Short mmCIF file of C-alpha atoms in Angstrom, two decimals:
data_model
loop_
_atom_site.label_atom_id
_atom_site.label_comp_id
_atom_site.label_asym_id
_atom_site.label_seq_id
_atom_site.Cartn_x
_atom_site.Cartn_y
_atom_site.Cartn_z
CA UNK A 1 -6.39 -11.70 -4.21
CA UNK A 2 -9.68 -11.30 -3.19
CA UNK A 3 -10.98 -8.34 -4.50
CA UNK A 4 -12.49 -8.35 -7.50
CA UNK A 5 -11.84 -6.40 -10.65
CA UNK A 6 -15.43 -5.15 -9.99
CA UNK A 7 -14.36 -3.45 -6.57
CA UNK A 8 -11.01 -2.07 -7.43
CA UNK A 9 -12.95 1.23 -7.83
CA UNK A 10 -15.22 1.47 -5.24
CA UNK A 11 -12.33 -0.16 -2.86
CA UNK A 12 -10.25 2.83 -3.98
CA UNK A 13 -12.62 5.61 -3.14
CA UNK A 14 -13.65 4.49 0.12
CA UNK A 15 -10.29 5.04 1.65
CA UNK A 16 -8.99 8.47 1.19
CA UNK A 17 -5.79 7.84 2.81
CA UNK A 18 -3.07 5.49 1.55
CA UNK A 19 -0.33 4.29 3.73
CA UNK A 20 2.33 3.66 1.59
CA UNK A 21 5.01 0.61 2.95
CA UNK A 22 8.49 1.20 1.59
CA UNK A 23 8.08 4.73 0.33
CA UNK A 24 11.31 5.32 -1.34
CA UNK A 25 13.67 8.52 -1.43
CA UNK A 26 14.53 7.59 -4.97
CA UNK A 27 12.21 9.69 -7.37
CA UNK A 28 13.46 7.20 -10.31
CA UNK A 29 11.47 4.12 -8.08
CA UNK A 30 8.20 3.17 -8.37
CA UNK A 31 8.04 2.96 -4.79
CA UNK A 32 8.34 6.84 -4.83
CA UNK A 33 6.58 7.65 -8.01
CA UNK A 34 3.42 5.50 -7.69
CA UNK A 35 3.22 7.45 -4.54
CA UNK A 36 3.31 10.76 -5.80
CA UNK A 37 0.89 9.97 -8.99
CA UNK A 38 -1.96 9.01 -6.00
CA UNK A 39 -1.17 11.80 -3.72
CA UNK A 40 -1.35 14.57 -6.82
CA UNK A 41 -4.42 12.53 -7.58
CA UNK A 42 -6.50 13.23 -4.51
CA UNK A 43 -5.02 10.58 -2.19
CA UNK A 44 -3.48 11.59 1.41
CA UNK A 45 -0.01 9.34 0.79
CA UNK A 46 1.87 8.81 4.17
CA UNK A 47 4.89 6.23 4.51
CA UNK A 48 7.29 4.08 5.98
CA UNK A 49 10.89 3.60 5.52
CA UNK A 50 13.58 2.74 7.97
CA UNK A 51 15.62 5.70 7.13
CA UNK A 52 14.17 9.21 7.74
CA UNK A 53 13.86 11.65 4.31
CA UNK A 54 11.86 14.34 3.04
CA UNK A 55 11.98 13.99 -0.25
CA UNK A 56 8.52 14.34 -2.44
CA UNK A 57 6.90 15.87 0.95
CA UNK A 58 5.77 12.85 2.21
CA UNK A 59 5.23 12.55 5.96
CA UNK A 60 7.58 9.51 6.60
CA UNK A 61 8.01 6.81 9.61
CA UNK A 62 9.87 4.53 11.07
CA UNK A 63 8.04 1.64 10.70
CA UNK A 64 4.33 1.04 10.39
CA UNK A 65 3.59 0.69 14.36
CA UNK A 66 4.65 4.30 14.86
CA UNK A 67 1.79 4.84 12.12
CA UNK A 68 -1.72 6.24 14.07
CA UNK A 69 -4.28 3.59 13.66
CA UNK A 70 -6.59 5.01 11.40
CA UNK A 71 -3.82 6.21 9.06
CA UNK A 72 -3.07 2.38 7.98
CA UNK A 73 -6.66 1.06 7.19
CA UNK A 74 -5.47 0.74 3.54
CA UNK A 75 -1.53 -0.20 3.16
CA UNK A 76 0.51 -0.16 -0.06
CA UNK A 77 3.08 -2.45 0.46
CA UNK A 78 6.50 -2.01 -2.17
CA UNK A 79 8.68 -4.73 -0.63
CA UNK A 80 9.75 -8.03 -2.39
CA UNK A 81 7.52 -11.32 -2.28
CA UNK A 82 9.29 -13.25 0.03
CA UNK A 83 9.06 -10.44 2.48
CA UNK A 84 5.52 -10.26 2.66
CA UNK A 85 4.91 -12.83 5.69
CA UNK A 86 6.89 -10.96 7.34
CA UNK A 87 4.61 -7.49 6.40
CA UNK A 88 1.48 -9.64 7.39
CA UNK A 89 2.35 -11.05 10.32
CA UNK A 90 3.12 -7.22 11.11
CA UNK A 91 0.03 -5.85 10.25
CA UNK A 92 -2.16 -8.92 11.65
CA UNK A 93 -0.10 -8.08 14.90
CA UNK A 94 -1.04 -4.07 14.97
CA UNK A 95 -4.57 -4.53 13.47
CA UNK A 96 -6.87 -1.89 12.01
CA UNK A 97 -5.81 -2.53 8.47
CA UNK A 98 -8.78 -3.55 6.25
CA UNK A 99 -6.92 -3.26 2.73
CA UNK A 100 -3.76 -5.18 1.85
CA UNK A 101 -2.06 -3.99 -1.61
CA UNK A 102 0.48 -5.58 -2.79
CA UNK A 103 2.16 -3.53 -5.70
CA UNK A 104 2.88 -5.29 -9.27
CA UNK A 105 4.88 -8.07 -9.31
CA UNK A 106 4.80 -8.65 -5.57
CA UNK A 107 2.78 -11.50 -4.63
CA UNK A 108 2.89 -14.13 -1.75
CA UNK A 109 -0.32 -16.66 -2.08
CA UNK A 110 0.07 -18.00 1.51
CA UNK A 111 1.18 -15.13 3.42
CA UNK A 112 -2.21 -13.36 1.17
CA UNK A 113 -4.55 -16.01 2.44
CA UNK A 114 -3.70 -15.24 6.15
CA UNK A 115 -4.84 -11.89 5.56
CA UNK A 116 -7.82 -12.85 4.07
CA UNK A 117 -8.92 -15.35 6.54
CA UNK A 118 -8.15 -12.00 9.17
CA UNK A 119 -10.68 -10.23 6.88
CA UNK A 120 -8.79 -8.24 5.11
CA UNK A 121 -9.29 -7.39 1.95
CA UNK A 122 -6.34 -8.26 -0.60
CA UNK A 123 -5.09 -6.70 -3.86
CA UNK A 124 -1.67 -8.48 -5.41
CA UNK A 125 0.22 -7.79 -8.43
CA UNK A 126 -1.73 -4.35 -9.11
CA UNK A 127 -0.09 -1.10 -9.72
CA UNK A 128 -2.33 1.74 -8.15
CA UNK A 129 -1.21 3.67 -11.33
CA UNK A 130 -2.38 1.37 -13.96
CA UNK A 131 -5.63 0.74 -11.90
CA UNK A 132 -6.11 4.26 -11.73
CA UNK A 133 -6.18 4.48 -15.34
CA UNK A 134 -8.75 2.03 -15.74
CA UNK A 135 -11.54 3.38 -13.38
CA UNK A 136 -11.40 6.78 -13.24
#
């Protein structure tokens, strides 16, 4: 993580969209209900899941290449820890991201460090929830 507890504020406000990766259909997931707490917080939550759903009104894709550019600058990624070189090498490929969160408990040190050195800044093991609660 590079980001400073100092910044998680600031870092949050800047960015008023939040693409969410692994936005879940389950409402009893955090993947879905971290998502909804931001959106009904101010945030514009999009997603990505392989399988289409409508659940929670999210606007959903595929996959995060089919997400516009400017709707990915800050990702939320919900996926297990040893799946996250796999998430980075995906964004580092598509570019344009310029926040990488990795959601509580989900943490991969090298696969984090890549990103980094690509200049992207990196949140791991924070819940957008609990950091919500703290700064605002």
């Amino acid at each position: 993580m590079n980001v400073p507890d100092s910044e998680i504020k600031s870092l949050l406000q800047s960015y008023p969209t939040i693409a969410v990766y692994g936005l879940s259909q389950d409402p009893l997931k955090p993947s879905h209900y971290v998502p909804v707490f931001i959106r009904d917080k101010g945030w514009n939550v999009i997603g990505t899941y392989p399988k289409e759903h409508t659940i929670g009104g999210f606007q959903i894709y595929k996959s995060l290449q089919d997400i516009p550019n400017e709707k990915r600058k800050f990702i939320d990624v919900f996926r297990s820890s040893d799946s996250i070189p796999e998430v980075v090498d995906e964004i580092l490929t598509l570019g344009g991201t310029e926040v990488l969160w990795l959601q509580l408990g989900i943490s991969h040190p090298e696969a984090e460090k890549r990103a980094e050195n690509a200049g992207i800044k990196v949140v791991s093991n924070r819940c957008l929830i609990i950091e919500y609660k703290k700064y605002f």
